[in-house]
Coordinates of C-alpha atoms and ligand atoms in Angstrom, one line a residue:
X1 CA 310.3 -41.9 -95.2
X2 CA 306.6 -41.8 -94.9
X3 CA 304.5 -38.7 -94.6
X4 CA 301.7 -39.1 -92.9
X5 CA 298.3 -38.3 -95.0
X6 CA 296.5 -35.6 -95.3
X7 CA 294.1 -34.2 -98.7
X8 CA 294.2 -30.8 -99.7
X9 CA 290.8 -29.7 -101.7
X10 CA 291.2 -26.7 -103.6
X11 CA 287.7 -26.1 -104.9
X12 CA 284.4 -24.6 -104.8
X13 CA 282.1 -23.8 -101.8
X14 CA 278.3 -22.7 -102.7
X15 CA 275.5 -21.9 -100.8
X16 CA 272.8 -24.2 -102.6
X17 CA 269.2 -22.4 -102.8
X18 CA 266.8 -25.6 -103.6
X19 CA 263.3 -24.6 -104.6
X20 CA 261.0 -27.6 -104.6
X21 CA 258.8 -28.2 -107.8
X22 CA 255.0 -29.9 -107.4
X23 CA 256.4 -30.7 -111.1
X24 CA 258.4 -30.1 -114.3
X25 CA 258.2 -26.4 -114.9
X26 CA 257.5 -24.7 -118.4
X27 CA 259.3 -22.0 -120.2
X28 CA 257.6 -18.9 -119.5
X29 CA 255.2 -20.3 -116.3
X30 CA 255.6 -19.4 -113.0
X31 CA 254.9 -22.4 -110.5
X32 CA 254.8 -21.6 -106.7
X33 CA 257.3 -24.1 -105.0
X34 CA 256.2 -26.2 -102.4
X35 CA 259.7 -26.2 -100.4
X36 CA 262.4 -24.1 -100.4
X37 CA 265.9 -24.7 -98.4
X38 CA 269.3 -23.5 -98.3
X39 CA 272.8 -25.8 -97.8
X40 CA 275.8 -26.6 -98.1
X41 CA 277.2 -27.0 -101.7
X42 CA 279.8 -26.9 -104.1
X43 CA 281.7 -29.5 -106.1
X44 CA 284.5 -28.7 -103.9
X45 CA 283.0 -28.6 -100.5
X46 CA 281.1 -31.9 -101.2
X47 CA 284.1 -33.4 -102.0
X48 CA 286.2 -32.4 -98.8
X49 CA 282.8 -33.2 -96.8
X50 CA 282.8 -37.1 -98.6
X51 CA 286.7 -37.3 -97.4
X52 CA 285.8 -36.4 -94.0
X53 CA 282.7 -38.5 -93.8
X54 CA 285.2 -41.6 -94.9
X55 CA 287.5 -40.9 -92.1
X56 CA 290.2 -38.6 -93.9
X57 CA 292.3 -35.8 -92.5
X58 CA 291.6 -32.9 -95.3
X59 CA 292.1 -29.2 -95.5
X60 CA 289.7 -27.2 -97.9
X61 CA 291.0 -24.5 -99.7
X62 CA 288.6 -22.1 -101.3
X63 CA 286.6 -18.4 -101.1
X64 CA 283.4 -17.4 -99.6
X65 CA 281.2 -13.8 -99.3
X66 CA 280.9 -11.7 -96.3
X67 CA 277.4 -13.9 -96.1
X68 CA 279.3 -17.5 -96.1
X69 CA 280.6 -17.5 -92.7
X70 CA 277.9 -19.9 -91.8
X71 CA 279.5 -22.2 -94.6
X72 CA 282.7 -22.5 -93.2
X73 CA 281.1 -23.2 -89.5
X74 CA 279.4 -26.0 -91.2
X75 CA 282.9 -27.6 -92.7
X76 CA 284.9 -26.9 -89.9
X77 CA 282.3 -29.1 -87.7
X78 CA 282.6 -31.9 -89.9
X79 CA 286.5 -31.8 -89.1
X80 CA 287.5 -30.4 -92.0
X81 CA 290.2 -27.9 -92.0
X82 CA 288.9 -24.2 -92.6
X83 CA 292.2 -22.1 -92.1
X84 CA 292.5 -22.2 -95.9
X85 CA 289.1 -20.7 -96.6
X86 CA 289.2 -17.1 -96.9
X87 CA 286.8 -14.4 -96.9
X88 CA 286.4 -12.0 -99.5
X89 CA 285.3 -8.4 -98.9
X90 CA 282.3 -6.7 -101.4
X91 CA 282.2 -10.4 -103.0
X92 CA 278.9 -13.0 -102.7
X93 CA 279.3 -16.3 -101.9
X94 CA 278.5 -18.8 -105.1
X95 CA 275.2 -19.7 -105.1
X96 CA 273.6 -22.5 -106.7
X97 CA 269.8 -21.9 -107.6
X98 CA 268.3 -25.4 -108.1
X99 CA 265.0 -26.8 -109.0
X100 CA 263.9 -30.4 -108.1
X101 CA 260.7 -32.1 -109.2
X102 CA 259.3 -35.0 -107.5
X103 CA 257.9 -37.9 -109.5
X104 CA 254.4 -37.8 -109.5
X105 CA 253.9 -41.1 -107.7
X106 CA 255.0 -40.1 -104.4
X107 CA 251.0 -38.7 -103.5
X108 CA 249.8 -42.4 -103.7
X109 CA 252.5 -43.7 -101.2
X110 CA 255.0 -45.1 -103.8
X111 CA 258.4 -44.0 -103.3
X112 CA 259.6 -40.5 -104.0
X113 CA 262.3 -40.2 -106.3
X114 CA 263.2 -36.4 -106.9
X115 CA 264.6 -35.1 -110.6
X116 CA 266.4 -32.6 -110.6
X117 CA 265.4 -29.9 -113.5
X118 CA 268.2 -27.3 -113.2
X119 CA 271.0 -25.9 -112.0
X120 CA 272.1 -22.6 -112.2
X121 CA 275.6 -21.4 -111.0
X122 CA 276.5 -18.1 -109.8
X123 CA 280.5 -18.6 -109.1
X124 CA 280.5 -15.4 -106.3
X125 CA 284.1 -15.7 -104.6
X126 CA 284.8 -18.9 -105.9
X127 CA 286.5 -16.8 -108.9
X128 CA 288.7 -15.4 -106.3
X129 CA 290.1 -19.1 -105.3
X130 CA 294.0 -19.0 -106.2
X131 CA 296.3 -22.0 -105.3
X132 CA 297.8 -22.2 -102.0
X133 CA 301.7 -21.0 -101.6
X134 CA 302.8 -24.0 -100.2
X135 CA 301.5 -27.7 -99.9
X136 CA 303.7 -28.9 -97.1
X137 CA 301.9 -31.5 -95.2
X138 CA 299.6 -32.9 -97.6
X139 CA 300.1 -36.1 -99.7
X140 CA 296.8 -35.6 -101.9
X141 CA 295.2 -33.5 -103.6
X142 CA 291.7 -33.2 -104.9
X143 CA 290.6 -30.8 -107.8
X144 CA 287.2 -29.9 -109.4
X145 CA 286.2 -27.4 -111.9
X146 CA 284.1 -24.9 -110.7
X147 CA 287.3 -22.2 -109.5
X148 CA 289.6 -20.6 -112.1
X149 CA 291.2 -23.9 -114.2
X150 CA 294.3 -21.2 -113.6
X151 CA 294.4 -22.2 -109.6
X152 CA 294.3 -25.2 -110.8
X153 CA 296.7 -25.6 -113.0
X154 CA 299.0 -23.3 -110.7
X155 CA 298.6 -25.7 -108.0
X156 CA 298.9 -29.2 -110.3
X157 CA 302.8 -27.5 -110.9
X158 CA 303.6 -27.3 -107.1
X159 CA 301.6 -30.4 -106.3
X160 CA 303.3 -32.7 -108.8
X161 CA 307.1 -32.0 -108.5
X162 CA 306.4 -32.4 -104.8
X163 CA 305.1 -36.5 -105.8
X164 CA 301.3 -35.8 -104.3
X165 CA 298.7 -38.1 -105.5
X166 CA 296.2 -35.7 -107.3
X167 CA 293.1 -36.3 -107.9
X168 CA 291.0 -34.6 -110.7
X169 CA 287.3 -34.4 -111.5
X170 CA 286.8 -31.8 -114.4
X171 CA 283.3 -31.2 -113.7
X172 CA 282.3 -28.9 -115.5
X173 CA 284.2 -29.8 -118.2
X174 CA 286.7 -26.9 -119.2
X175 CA 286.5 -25.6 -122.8
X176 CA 288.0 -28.0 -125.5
X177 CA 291.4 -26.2 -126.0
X178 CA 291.5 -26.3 -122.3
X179 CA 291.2 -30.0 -122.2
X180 CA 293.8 -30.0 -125.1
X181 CA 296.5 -27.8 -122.9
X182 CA 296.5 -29.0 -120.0
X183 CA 299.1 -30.5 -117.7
X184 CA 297.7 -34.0 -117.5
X185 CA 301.3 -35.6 -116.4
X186 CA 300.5 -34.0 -113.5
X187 CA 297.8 -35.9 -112.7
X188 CA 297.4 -39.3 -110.7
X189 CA 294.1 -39.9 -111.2
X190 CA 291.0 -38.9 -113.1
X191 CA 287.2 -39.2 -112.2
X192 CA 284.8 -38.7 -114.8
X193 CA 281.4 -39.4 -115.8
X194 CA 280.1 -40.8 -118.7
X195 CA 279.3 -37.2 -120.6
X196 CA 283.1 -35.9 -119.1
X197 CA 284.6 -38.8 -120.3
X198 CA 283.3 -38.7 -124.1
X199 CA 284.0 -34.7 -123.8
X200 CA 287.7 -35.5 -123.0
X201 CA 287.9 -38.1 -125.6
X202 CA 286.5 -36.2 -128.1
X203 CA 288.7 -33.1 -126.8
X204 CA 292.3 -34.8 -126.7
X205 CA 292.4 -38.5 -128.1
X206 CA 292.6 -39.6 -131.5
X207 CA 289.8 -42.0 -132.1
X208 CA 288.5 -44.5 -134.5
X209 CA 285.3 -44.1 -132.6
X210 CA 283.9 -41.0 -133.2
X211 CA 280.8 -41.2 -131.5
X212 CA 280.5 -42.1 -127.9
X213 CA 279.9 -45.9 -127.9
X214 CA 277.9 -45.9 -124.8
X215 CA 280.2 -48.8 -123.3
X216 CA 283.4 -46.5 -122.2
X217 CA 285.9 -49.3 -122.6
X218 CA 287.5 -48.2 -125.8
X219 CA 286.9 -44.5 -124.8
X220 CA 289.0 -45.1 -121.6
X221 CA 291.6 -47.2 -124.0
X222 CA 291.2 -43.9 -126.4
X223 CA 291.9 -41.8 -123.6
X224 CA 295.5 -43.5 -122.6
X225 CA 296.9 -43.2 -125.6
X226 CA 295.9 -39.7 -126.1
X227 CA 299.1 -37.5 -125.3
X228 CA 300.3 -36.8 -121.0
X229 CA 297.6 -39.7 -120.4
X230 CA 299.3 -42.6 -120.5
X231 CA 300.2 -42.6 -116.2
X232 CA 296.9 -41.8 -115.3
X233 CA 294.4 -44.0 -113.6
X234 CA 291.1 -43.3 -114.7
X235 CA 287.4 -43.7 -113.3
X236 CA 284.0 -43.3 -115.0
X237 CA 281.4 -43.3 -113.2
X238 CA 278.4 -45.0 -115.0
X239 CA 275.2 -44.3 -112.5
X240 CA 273.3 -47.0 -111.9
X241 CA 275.5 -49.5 -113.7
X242 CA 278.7 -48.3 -111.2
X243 CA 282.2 -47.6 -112.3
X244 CA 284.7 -49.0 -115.3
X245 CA 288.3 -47.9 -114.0
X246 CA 291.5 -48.5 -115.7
X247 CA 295.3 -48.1 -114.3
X248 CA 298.7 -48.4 -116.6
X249 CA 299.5 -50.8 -113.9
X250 CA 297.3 -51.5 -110.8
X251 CA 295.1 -53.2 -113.8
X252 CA 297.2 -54.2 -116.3
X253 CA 296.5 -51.8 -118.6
X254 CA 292.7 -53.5 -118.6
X255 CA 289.4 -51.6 -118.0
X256 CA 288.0 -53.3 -115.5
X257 CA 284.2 -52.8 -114.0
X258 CA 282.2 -52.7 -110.7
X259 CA 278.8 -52.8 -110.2
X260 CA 276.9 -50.3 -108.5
X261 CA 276.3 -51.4 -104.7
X262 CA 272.9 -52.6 -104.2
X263 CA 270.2 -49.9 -102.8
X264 CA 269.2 -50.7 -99.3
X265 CA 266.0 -48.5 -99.8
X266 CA 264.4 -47.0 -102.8
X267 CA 266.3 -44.2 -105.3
X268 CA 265.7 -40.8 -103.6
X269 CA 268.2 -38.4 -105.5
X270 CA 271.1 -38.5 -107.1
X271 CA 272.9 -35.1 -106.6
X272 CA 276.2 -35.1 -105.3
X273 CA 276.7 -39.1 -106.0
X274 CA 280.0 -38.2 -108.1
X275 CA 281.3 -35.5 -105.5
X276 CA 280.6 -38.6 -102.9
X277 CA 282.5 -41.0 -105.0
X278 CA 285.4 -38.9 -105.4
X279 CA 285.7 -37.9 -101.8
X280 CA 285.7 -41.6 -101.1
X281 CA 288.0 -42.2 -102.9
X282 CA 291.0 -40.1 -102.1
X283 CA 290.4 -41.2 -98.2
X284 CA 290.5 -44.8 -99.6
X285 CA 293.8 -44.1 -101.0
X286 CA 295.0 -42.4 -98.1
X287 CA 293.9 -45.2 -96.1
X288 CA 296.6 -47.5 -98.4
X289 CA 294.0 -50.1 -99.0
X290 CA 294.0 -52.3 -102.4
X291 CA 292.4 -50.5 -105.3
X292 CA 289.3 -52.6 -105.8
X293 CA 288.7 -52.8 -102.1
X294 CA 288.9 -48.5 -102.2
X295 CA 286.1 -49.1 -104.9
X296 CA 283.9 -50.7 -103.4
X297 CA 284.0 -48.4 -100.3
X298 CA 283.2 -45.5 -102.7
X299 CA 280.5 -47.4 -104.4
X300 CA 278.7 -48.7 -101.0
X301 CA 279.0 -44.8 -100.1
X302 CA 277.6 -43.8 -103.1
X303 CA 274.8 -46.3 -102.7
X304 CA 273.9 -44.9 -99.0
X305 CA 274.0 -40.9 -101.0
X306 CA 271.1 -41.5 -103.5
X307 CA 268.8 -43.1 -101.0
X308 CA 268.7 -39.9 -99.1
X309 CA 267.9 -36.4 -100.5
X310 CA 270.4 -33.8 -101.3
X311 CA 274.2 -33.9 -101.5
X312 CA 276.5 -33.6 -98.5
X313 CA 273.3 -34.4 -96.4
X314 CA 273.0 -37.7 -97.7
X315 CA 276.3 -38.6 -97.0
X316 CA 276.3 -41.8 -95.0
X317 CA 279.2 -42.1 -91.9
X318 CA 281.8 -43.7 -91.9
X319 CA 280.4 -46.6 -89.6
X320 CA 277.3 -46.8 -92.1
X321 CA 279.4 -47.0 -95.0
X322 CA 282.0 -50.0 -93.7
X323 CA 278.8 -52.0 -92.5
X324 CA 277.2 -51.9 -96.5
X325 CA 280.5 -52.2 -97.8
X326 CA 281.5 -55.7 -95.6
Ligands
ADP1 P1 277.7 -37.9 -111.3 O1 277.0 -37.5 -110.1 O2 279.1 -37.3 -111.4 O3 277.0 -37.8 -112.7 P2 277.1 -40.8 -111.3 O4 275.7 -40.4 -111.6 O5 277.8 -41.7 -112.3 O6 278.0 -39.5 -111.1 O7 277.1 -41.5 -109.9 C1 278.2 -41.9 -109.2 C2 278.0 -43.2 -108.5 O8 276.8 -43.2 -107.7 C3 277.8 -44.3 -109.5 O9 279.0 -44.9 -109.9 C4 277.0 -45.3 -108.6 O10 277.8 -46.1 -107.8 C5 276.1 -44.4 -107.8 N1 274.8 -44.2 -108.4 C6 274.4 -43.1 -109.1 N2 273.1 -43.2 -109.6 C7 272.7 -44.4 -109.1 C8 271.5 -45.1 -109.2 N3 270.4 -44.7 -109.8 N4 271.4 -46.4 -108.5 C9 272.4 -46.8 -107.8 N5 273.6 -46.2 -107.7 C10 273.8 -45.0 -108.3

């Protein structure tokens, strides 16, 4: 019998404090900024906001501050489920303090692309997040890093006897005897960039190739053989060169690649592109469609995200991203 689909995200939700730069900052100066602005963030959150934005049903699961109400407002407008968000008493929400820089050829009309310089993390209640007691109803389940990799791991033991796809995008990247211990048979699939990826090879596969070769193939290959790997399908996400994936079966044991979609207006910002991409991608699965027709949804999505500023801002709809992805 088929269940009908539905994502839980167990993950982070931040308030994101950006402070605009007029340009790259010094150790030791202080530089007025010329914006500031506070919203919506966290790996998690972005990720539940992406699934929305493609059309899935998805619940997030996670912790804010006494001063994060307005937080899960926001989600539960985008139709996300809040229920599973709690509230923590004499706790802060996470906060993300992060500096941008434009490029310095935006004041001559060229277009604006803005760097981002750093990010610092303040986890708040998102150390409070513990797994959910039950995942009745849901038939996918998406996992970052930025909550205890316990929760995680709790819920990947639940999850996975229960058959749900899971989805996880170690970002950050847990410590290398974390990598090394943990339950990867429990997961379905796995998103990484191209820095993730060589920390997990270097973490848990033996490899010939000791330094990252910059071309990912034989890093994904290294990966598959490395031990619990060899049932996971597995994504890197290359930035403006697009995605290699790689499935025991759905590509023949091959890595395969896709380009990045083509930029309908200039490179704005890239934050959030991999939070878009993995969003996208567990509503493409829940949709049932073909693997490399889900890709190309999540690439065309993660086209429409760096030509606008910001993370869950720049997500594009659903109706925007069907039309770019034909
Ligand atoms: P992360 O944010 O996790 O580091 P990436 O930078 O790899 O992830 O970006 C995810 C996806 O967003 C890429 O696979 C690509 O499709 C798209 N993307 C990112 N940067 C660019 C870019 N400069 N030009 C076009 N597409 C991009």
């Amino acid at each position: 019998m088929s269940r009908s689909q539905r994502c839980l995200v167990l993950g982070s939700i931040n308030c994101d404090e950006v402070f605009h730069l007029p340009h790259t900052i010094r150790p030791g100066e202080t530089l007025s900024s010329t914006g500031i602005s506070r919203c919506p963030g966290g790996k998690g959150a972005n990720q539940a906001y992406a699934v929305a934005m493609a059309g899935g049903g998805v619940d997030m699961h996670g912790c804010i501050g006494v001063d994060g109400v307005w937080l899960r407002d926001f989600l539960g407008k985008a139709q996300i489920g809040v229920e599973g968000i709690r509230t923590v008493e004499n706790e802060v929400t996470g906060r993300a303090i992060i500096l941008l820089a434009d490029d310095g050829e935006n004041s001559i009309g060229k277009s604006l692309v803005v760097h981002r310089l750093t990010t610092v993390l303040s986890s708040g209640a998102n150390a409070q997040c513990a797994s959910p007691s039950s995942l009745e109803g849901y038939s996918h389940a998406l996992f970052q890093n930025e909550i205890p990799l316990s929760s995680t791991i709790a819920c990947l033991h639940v999850a996975a006897p229960q058959h749900l796809v899971t989805v996880f995008n170690p970002s950050p990247v847990p410590a290398p005897e974390e990598l090394r211990t943990f339950p990867w048979h429990c997961i379905s699939w796995l998103i990484v960039n191209e820095g993730e990826l060589f920390d997990l090879v270097s973490a848990c596969a033996e490899t010939n190739t000791p330094a990252y070769d910059g071309d990912g193939h034989s890093s994904i290959l290294d990966l598959h053989h490395a031990e619990g790997f060899d049932d996971i399908g597995i994504i890197c996400t290359q930035g403006a060169r697009g995605i290699l994936y790689f499935h025991p079966t759905l590509t023949a044991g091959k890595v395969l690649a896709l380009p990045a979609a083509a930029l309908e207006m200039a490179l704005v910002d890239t934050t959030g592109a991999g939070d878009c991409f993995a969003g996208t991608f567990v509503a493409g699965l829940m949709r049932g469609e073909g693997l490399e027709d889900v890709l190309k949804v999540c690439l065309a999505a993660c086209a429409a995200c760096v030509e606008a500023p910001g993370a869950m801002a720049s997500y594009a709809s659903w109706e925007d991203i069907k039309r770019r992805s034909g």
